[in-house]
Amino acid sequence: RGVKVRFGIHPVAGRMPGQLNVLLAEAGVPYEDVLEMEEINDDFPDTDVVLVIGASDTVNSDAENDPNCAIAGMPVLCVWTANKVIAFK
């Protein structure tokens, strides 16, 4: 079908560093499909659908756009630049 599936991981995702990488590896996700935030952010404008699972602060555009936001300056996954975003909380 020509569908490309990749997984973007925020540096503070999970309860300890690397936790989500380990969980995806245990689920059989190929390592080359698991990308760090800096690797995947530039791809979002060309992405059809993003599924966000979990912590919404790691994808909050206010961190970049609102200097008065509590998380201002925190690095985030720029999912809002994708065509569609579906968030599961």
Steps between C-alpha positions, in 0.01 A plus 500: 500500500798733517443586865807600698471455878756647738513566871619833644621496857529810718817506715303506827236246398444215742605458859869466423724585202471247221195326646284547191781392269524175696123445494485552124794263449326237712190547282710420192515853355812525282761734650521707179127587539555654846617862472612755754327838512771680303482237227124512443400864558598611148282225350169603659400756231511213246313259728137408433399378847667512841372292791599647837477253785543634850661817632355796318759742640766347274300610192368836626565781253478756782846388610630669183240772446402635843784639713261517799412131480615283792694279258641783285831397346452128559592298190188350343400271215357745242203282409272800436680548168367165371185478287297326774568428867307253711578510872428221747524596864 
